[in-house]
mmCIF file of C-alpha atoms in Angstrom:
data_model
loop_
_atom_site.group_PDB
_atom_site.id
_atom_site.type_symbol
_atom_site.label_atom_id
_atom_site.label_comp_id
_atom_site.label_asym_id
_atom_site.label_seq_id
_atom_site.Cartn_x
_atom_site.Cartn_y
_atom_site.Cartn_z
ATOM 1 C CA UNK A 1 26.434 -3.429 41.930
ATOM 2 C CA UNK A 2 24.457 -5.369 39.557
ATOM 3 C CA UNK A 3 23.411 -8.691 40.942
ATOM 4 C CA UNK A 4 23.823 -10.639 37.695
ATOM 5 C CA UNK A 5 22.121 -13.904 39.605
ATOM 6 C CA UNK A 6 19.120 -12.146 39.375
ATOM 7 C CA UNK A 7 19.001 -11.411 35.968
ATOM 8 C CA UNK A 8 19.799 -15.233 34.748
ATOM 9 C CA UNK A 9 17.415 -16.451 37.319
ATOM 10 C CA UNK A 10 14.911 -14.000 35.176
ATOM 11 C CA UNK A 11 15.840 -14.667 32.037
ATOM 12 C CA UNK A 12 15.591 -19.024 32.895
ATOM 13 C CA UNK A 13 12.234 -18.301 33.886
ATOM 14 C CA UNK A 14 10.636 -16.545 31.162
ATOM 15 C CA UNK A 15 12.609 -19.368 29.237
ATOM 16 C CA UNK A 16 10.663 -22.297 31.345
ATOM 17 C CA UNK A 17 7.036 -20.401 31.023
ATOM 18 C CA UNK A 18 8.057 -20.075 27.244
ATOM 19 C CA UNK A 19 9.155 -23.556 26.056
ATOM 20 C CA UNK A 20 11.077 -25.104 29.018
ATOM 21 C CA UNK A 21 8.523 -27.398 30.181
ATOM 22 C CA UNK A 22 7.809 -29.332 26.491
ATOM 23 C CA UNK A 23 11.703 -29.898 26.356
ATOM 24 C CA UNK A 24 11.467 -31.858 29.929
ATOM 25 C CA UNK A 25 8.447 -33.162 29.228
ATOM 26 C CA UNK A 26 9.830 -34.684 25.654
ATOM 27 C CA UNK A 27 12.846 -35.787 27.345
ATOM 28 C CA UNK A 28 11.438 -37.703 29.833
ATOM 29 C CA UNK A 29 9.548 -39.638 27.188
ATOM 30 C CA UNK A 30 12.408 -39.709 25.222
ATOM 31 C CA UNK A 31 14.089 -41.888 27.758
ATOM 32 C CA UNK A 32 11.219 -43.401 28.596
ATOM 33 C CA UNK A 33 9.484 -44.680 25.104
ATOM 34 C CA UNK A 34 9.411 -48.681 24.627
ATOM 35 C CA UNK A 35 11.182 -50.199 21.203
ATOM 36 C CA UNK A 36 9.180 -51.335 18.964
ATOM 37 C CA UNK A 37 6.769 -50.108 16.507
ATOM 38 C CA UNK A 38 4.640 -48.206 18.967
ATOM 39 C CA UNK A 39 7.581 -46.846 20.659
ATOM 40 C CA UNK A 40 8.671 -45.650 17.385
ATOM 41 C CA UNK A 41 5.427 -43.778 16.691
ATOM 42 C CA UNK A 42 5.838 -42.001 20.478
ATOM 43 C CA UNK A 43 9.399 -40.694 19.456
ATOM 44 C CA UNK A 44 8.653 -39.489 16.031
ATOM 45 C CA UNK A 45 5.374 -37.237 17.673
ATOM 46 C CA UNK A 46 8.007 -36.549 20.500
ATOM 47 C CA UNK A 47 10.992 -35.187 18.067
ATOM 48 C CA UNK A 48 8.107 -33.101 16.020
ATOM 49 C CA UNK A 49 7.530 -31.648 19.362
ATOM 50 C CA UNK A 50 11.425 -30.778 20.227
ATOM 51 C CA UNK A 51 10.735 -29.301 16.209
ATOM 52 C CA UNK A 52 8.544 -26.264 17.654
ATOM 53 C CA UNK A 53 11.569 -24.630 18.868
ATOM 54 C CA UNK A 54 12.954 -24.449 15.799
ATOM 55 C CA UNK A 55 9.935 -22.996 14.281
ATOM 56 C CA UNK A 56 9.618 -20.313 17.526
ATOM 57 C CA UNK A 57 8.354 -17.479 15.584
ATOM 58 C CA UNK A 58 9.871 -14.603 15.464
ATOM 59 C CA UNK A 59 7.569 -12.293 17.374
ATOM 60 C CA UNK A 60 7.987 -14.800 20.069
ATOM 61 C CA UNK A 61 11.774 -14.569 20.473
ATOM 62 C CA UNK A 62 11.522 -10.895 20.195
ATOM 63 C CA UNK A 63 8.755 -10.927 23.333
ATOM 64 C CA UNK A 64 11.341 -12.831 25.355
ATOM 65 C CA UNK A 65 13.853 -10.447 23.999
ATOM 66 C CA UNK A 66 11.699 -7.722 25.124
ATOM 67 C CA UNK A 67 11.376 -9.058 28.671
ATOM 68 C CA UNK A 68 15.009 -9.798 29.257
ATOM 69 C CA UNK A 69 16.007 -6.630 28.381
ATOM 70 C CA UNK A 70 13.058 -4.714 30.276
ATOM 71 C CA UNK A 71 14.703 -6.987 33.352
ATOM 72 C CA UNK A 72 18.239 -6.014 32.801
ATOM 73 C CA UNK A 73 17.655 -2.537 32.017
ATOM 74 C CA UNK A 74 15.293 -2.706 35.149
ATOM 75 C CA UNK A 75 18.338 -3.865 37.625
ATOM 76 C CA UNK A 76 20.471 -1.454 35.844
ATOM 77 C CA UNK A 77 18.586 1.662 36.137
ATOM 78 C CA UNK A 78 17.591 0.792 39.785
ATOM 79 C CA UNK A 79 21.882 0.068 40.513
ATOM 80 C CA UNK A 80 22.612 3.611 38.804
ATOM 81 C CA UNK A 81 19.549 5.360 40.869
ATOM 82 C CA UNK A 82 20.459 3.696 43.998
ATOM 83 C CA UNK A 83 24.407 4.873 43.309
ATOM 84 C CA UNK A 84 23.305 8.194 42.420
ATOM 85 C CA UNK A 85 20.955 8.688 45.468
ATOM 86 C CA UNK A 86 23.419 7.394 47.570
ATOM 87 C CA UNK A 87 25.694 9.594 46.285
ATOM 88 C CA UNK A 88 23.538 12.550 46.610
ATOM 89 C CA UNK A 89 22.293 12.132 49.964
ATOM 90 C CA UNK A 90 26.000 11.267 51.296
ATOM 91 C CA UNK A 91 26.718 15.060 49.589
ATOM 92 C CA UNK A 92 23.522 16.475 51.791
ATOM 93 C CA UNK A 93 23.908 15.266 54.672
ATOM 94 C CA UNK A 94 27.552 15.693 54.880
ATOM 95 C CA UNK A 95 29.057 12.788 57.043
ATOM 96 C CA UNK A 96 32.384 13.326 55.062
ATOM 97 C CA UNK A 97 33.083 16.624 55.692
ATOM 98 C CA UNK A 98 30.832 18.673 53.734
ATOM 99 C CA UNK A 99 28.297 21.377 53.626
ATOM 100 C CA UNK A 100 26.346 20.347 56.610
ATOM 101 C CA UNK A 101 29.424 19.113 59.004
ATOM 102 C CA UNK A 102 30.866 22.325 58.117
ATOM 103 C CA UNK A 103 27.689 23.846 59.440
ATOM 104 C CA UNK A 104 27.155 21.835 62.394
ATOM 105 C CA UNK A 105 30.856 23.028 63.129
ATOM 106 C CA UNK A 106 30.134 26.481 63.020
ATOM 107 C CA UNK A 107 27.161 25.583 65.514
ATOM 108 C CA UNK A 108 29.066 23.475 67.358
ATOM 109 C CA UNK A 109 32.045 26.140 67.936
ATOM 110 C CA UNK A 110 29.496 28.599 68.657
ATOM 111 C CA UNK A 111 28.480 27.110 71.381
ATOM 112 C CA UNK A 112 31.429 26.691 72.573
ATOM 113 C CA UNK A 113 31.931 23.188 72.085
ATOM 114 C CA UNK A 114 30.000 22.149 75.216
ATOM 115 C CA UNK A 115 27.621 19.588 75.287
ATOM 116 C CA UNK A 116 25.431 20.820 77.648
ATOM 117 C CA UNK A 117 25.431 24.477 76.024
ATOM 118 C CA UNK A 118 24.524 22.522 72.773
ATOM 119 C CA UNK A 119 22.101 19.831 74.461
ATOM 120 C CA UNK A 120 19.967 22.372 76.563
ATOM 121 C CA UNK A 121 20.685 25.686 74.998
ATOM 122 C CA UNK A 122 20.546 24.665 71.478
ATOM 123 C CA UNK A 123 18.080 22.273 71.717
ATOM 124 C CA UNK A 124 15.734 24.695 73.302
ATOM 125 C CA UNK A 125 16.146 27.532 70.591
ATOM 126 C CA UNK A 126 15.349 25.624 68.026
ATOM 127 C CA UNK A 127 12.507 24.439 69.209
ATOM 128 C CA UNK A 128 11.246 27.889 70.123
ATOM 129 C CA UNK A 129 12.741 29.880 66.919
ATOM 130 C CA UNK A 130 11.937 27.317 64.445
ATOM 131 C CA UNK A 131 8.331 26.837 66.046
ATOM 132 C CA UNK A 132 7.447 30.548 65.461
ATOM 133 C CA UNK A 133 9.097 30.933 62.020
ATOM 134 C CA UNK A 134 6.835 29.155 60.584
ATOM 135 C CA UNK A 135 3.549 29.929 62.727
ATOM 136 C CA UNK A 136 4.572 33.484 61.532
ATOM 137 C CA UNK A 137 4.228 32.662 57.800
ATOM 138 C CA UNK A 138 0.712 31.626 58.075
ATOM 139 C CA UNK A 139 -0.290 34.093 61.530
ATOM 140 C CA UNK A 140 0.707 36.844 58.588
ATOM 141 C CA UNK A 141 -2.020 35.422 56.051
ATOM 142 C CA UNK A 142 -4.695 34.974 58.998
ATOM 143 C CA UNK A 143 -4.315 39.098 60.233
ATOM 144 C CA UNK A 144 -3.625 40.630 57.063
ATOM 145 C CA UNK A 145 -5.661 38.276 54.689
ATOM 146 C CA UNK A 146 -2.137 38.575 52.197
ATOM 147 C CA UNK A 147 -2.009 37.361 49.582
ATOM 148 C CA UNK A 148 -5.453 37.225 49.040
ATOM 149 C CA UNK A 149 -5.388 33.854 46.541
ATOM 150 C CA UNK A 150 -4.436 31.529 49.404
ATOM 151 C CA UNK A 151 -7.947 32.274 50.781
ATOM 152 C CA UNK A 152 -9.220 29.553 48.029
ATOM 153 C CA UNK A 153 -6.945 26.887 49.783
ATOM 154 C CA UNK A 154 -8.514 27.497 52.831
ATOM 155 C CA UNK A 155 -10.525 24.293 54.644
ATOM 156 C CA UNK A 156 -13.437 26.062 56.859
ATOM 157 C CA UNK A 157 -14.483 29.016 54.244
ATOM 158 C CA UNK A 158 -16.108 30.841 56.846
ATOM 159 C CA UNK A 159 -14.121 30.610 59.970
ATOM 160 C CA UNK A 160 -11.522 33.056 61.628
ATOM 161 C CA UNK A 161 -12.235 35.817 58.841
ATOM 162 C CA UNK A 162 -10.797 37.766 60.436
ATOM 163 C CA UNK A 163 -9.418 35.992 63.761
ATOM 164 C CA UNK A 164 -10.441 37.386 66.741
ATOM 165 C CA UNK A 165 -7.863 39.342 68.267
ATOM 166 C CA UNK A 166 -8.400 38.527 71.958
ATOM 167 C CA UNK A 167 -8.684 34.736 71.133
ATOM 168 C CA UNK A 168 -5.077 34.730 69.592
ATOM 169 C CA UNK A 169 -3.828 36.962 71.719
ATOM 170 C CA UNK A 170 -4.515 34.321 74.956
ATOM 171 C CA UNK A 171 -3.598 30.830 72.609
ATOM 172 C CA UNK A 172 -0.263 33.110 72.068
ATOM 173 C CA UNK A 173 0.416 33.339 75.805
ATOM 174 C CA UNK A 174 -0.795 29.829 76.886
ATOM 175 C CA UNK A 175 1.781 28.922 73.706
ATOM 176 C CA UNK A 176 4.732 31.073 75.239
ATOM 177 C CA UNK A 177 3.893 29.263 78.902
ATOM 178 C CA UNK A 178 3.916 25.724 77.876
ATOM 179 C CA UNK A 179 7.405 26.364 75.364
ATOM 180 C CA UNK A 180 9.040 28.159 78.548
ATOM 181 C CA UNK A 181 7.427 26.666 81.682
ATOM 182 C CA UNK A 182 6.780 23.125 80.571
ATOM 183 C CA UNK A 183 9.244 23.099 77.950
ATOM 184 C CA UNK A 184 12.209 24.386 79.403
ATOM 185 C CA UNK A 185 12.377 21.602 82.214
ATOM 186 C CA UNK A 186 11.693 19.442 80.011
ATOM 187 C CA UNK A 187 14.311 19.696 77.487
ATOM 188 C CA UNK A 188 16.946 19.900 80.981
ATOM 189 C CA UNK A 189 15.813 17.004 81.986
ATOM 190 C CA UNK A 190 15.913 15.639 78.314
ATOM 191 C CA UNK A 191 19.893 16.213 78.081
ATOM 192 C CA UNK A 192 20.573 15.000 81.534
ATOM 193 C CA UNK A 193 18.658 11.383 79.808
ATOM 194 C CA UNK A 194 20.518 11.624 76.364
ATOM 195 C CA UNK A 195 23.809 12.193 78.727
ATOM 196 C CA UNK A 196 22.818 8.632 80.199
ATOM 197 C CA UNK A 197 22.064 6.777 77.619
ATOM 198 C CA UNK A 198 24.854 7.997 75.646
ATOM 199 C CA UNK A 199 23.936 10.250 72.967
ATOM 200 C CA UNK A 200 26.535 12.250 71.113
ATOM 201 C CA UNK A 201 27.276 16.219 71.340
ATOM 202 C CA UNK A 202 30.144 16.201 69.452
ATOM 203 C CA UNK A 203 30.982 17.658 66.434
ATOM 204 C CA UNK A 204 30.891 14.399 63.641
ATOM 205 C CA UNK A 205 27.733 14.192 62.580
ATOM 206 C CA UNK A 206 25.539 10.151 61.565
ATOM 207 C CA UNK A 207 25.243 9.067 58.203
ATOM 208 C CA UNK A 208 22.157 9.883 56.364
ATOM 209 C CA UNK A 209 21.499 6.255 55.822
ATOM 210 C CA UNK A 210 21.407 5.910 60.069
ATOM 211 C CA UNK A 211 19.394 9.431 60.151
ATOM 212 C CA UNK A 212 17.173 7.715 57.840
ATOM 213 C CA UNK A 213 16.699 4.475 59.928
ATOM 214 C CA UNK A 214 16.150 6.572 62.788
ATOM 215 C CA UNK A 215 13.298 8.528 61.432
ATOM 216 C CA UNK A 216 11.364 5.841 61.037
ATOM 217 C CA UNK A 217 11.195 4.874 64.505
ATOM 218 C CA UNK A 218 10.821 8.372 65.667
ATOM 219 C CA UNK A 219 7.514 8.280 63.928
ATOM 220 C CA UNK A 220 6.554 4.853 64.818
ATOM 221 C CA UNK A 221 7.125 6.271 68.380
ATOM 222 C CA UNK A 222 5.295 9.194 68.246
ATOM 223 C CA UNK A 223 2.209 8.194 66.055
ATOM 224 C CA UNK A 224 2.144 5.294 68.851
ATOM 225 C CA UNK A 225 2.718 7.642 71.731
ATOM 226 C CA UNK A 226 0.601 10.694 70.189
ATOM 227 C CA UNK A 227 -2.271 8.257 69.672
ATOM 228 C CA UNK A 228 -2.794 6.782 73.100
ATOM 229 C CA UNK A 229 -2.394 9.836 75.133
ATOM 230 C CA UNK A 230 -4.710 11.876 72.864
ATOM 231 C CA UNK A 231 -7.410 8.857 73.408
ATOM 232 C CA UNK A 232 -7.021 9.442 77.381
ATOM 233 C CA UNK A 233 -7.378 13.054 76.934
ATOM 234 C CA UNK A 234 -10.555 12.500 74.921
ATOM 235 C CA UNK A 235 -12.150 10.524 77.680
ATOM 236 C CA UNK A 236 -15.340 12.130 79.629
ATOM 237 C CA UNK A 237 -13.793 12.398 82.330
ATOM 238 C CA UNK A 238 -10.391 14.035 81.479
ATOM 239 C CA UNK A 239 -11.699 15.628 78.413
ATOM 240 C CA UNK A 240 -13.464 18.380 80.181
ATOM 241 C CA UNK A 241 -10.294 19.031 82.870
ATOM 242 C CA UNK A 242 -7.595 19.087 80.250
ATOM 243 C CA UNK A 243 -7.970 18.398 76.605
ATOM 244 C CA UNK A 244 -11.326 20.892 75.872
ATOM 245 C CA UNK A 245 -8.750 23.972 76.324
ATOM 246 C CA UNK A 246 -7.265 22.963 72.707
ATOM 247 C CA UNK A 247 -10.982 22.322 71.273
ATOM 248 C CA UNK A 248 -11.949 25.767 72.003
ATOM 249 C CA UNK A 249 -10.370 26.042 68.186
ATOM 250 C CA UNK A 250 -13.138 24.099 66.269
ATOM 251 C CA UNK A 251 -11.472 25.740 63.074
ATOM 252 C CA UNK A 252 -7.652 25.417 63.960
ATOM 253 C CA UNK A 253 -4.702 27.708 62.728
ATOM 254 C CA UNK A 254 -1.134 27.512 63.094
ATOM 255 C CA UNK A 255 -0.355 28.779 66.594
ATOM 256 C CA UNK A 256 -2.910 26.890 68.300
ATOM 257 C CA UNK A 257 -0.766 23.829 67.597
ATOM 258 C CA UNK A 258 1.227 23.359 71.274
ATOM 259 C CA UNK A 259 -2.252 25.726 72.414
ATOM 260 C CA UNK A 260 -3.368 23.248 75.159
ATOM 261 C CA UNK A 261 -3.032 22.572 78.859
ATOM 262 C CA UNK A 262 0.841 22.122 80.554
ATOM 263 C CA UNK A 263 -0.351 18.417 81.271
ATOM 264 C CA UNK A 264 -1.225 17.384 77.774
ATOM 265 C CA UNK A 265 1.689 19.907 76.243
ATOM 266 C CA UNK A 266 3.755 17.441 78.544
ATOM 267 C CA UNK A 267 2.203 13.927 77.778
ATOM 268 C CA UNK A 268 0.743 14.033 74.349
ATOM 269 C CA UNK A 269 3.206 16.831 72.354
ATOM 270 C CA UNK A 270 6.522 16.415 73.855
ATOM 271 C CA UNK A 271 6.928 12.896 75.405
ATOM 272 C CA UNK A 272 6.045 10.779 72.131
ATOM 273 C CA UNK A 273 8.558 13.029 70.148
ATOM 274 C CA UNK A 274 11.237 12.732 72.452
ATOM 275 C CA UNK A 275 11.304 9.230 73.084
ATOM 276 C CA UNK A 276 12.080 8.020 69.954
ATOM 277 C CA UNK A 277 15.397 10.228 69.973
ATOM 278 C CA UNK A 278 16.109 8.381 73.421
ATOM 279 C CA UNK A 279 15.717 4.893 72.456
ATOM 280 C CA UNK A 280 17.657 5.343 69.642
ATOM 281 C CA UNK A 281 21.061 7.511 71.167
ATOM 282 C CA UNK A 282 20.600 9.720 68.549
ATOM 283 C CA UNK A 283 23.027 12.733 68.198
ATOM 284 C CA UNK A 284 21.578 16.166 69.771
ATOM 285 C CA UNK A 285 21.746 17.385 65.374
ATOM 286 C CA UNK A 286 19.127 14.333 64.878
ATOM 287 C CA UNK A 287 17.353 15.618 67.841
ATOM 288 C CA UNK A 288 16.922 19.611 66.866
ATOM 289 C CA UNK A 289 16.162 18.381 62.902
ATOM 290 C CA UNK A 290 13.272 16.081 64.353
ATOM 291 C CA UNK A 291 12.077 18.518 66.309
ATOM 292 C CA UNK A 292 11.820 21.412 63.819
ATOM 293 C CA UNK A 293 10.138 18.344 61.172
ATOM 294 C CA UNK A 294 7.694 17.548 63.912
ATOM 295 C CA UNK A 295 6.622 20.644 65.038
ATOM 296 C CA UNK A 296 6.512 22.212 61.387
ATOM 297 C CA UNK A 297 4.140 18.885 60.880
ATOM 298 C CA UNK A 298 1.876 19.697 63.935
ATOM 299 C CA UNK A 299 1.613 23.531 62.591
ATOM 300 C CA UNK A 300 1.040 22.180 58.868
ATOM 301 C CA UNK A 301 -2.051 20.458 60.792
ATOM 302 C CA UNK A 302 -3.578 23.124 62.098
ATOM 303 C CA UNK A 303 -2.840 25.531 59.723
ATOM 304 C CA UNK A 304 -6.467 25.855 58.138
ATOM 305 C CA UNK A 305 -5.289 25.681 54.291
ATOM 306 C CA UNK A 306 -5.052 22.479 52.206
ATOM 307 C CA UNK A 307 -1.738 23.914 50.702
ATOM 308 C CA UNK A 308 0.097 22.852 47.463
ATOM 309 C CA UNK A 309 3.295 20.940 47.640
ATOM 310 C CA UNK A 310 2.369 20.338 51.601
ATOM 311 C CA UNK A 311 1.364 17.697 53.940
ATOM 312 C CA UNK A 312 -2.717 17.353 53.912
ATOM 313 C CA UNK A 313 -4.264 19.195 57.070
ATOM 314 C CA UNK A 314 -7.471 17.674 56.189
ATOM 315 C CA UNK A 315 -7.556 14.607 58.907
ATOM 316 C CA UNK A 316 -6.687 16.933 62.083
ATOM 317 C CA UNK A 317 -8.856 19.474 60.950
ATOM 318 C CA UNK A 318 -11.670 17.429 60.589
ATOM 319 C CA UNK A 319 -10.836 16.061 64.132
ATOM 320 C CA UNK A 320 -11.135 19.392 65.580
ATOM 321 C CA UNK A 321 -14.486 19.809 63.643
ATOM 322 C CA UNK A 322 -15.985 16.722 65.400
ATOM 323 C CA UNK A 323 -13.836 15.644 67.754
ATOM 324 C CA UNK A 324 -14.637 11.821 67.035
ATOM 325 C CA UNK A 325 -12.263 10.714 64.583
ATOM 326 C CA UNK A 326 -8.947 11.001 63.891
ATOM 327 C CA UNK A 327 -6.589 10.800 67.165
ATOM 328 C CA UNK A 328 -3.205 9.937 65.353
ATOM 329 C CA UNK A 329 -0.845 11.369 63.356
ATOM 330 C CA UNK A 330 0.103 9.152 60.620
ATOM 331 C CA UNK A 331 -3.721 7.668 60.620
ATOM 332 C CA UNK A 332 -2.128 4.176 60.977
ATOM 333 C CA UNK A 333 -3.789 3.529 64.674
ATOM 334 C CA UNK A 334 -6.757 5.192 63.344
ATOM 335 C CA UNK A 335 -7.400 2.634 60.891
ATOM 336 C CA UNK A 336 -6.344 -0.062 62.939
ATOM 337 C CA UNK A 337 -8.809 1.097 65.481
ATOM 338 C CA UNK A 338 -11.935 2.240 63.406
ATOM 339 C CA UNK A 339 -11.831 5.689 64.904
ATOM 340 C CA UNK A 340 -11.736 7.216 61.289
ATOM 341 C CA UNK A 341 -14.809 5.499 60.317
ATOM 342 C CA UNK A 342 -16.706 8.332 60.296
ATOM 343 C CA UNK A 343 -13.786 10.523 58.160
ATOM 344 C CA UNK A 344 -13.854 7.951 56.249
ATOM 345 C CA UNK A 345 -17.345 8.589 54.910
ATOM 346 C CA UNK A 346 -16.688 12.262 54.595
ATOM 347 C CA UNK A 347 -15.630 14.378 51.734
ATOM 348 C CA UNK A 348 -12.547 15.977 53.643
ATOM 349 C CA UNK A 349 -11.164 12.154 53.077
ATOM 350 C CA UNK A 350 -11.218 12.225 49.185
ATOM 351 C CA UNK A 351 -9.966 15.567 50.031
ATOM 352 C CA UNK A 352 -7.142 14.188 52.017
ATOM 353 C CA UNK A 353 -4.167 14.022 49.623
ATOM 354 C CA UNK A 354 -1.022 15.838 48.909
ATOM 355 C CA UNK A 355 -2.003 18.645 46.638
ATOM 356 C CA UNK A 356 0.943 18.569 43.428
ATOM 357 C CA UNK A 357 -1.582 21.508 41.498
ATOM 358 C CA UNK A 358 -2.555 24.693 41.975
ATOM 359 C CA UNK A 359 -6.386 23.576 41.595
ATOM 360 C CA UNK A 360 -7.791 23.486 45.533
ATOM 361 C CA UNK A 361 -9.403 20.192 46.713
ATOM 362 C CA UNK A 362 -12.465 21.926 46.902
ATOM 363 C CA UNK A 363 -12.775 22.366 43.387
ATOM 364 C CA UNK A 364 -11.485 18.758 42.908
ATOM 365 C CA UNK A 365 -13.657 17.453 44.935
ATOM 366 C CA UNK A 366 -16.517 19.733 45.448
ATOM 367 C CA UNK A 367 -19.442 19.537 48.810
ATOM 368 C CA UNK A 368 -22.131 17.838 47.640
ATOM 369 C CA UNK A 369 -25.455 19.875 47.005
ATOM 370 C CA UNK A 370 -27.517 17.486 49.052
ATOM 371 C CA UNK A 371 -25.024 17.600 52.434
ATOM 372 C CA UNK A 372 -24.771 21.643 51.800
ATOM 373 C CA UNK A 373 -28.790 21.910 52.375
ATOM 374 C CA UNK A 374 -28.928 19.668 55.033
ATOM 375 C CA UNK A 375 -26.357 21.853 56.576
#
């Protein structure tokens, strides 16, 4: 609702910066002001004063009309978008009954309304199903080089035209191990955890306003979580053991996302995505949509095109290209840190926006002829 406070506390203060402080001011001195001729003189200057709000011009009262009602029109669009939006999202997400509670019914029921079939089972296939739905969209661009004008979105010109064969064919089956070896586990021991701490299975689904809440701290948690492990895995002496497997891909694409070795799949993918979910008691439908949003992110990342309409890839990929800079996800800790210094400097971070064209980065923001020779 409007909060009609608000708008007289506006509208008194543009009157106070206008004229209010003249009218205290001459009252004061009003009361003030000695008798006698001198005191006489005061109050006549004084009332001529209190006389310049009778002779407010025009244009003046119509700027403070202007600002009142840019103020009040201001609160009153922002009520009616807030109202709408709420309205909206409560239609989305379904908490009363509608298009998605219907669905997660129909899930629900077809898993026969258990919570471990729809904790573990569940839980697992969309992880796996929604992980290579999307891989596939881009793994049929990378072999087949269709359609041909996505090429121009593509970060490292000359790398993986066309990918090696052999070299997917392994990150594919090191991929399928960690989902099923490492994964599977995982996610069982995952649903005996949400059992504990009380998650729900059931059929009502949160509010969008609580699913909202939620995904804030899921990626608070995992750019914290994500960060710190990837740091250890960086370090000389780990580096080499464990994290060098997923370097191997200097010029990333999509499938090499979860390419890496079972203990990093374990620590630095799965752990900081999970325990958001866990601190929170999330229900297992907040839990499968957060996965599928956070894998589809780590794909996005190592995709190898600067996409329209899509996340920017360009801070991961230019991680893989030096390996220096850029250990986070949301680039928060990064800053925070001064381990994007040197991305920083680069042209892949003017490059680093959400494309809303059709125009490539590339061409917005084209290598310089003086770091091209040098190359």
């Amino acid at each position: 609702m409007t909060n009609w406070n608000e708008i007289t506390g506006i509208f008194s203060g543009i009157w106070r910066r206008q004229f209010g402080i003249k009218s205290q001011v001459s009252k004061k001195c009003l009361e003030s002001c000695p008798p006698g001729p001198s005191g006489h003189a005061q109050q006549t200057l004084l009332i001529e004063d209190e006389s310049l709000l009778k002779r407010f011009s025009l244009q003046q009262w119509l700027e403070v009309l202007r600002k009142v009602t840019y103020a009040i029109g201001g609160v009153v669009v922002f009520a009616a978008f807030r109202n709408s939006l709420t309205w909206h999202l409560e239609k989305f997400w379904g908490a009363s009954g509608d298009f998605w509670q219907s669905q997660w019914g129909k899930i629900y029921t077809f898993f026969g309304e258990d919570d471990f079939a729809v904790g573990f089972y569940g839980t697992a296939w969309v992880s796996f199903l929604s992980y290579w739905f999307v891989c596939l969209l881009f793994l049929i661009i990378d072999l087949t080089g269709q359609p041909a004008f996505i090429f121009k979105y593509k970060i490292q010109d000359d790398q993986n035209i066309p990918v090696p064969r052999g070299k997917l064919l392994h990150a594919i089956a090191v991929v399928l191990y960690n989902q099923v070896v490492v994964g599977g586990p995982t996610l069982l021991l995952l649903y005996h955890l949400m059992q504990w701490r009380g998650c729900s299975f059931g059929r009502e689904l949160p509010s969008i306003y609580w699913v909202m809440v939620e995904a804030v701290v899921f990626l608070i948690f995992e750019e914290i979580g994500f960060y710190y492990s990837h740091r250890v895995f960086h370090h000389p002496r780990v580096y080499r053991y464990i994290h060098k497997i997923h370097h191997e891909w200097t010029a990333p694409i999509s499938v090499v996302a979860i390419y890496c070795h079972p203990l990093e799949h374990l620590f630095a993918n799965i752990l900081p995505a999970v325990i958001g979910p866990v601190v929170m008691g999330s229900h297992v439908a907040t839990l499968m949509l957060w996965i599928h949003v956070a894998q589809t992110s780590a794909i996005i990342s190592h995709c190898g095109y600067h996409l329209p309409f899509l996340p920017s890839p360009e801070a991961h990929d230019f991680h893989h290209l030096k390996f220096t800079n850029n250990f986070g996800t949301l680039g928060i800790l990064d800053r925070l840190h001064g381990t994007d210094s040197l991305f920083r400097q680069s042209r892949q971070y003017q490059r680093h926006v959400l494309l809303l064209g059709l125009t490539p980065v590339k061409q917005a923001f084209p290598d310089d002829p003086k770091e091209q020779k040098c190359d």
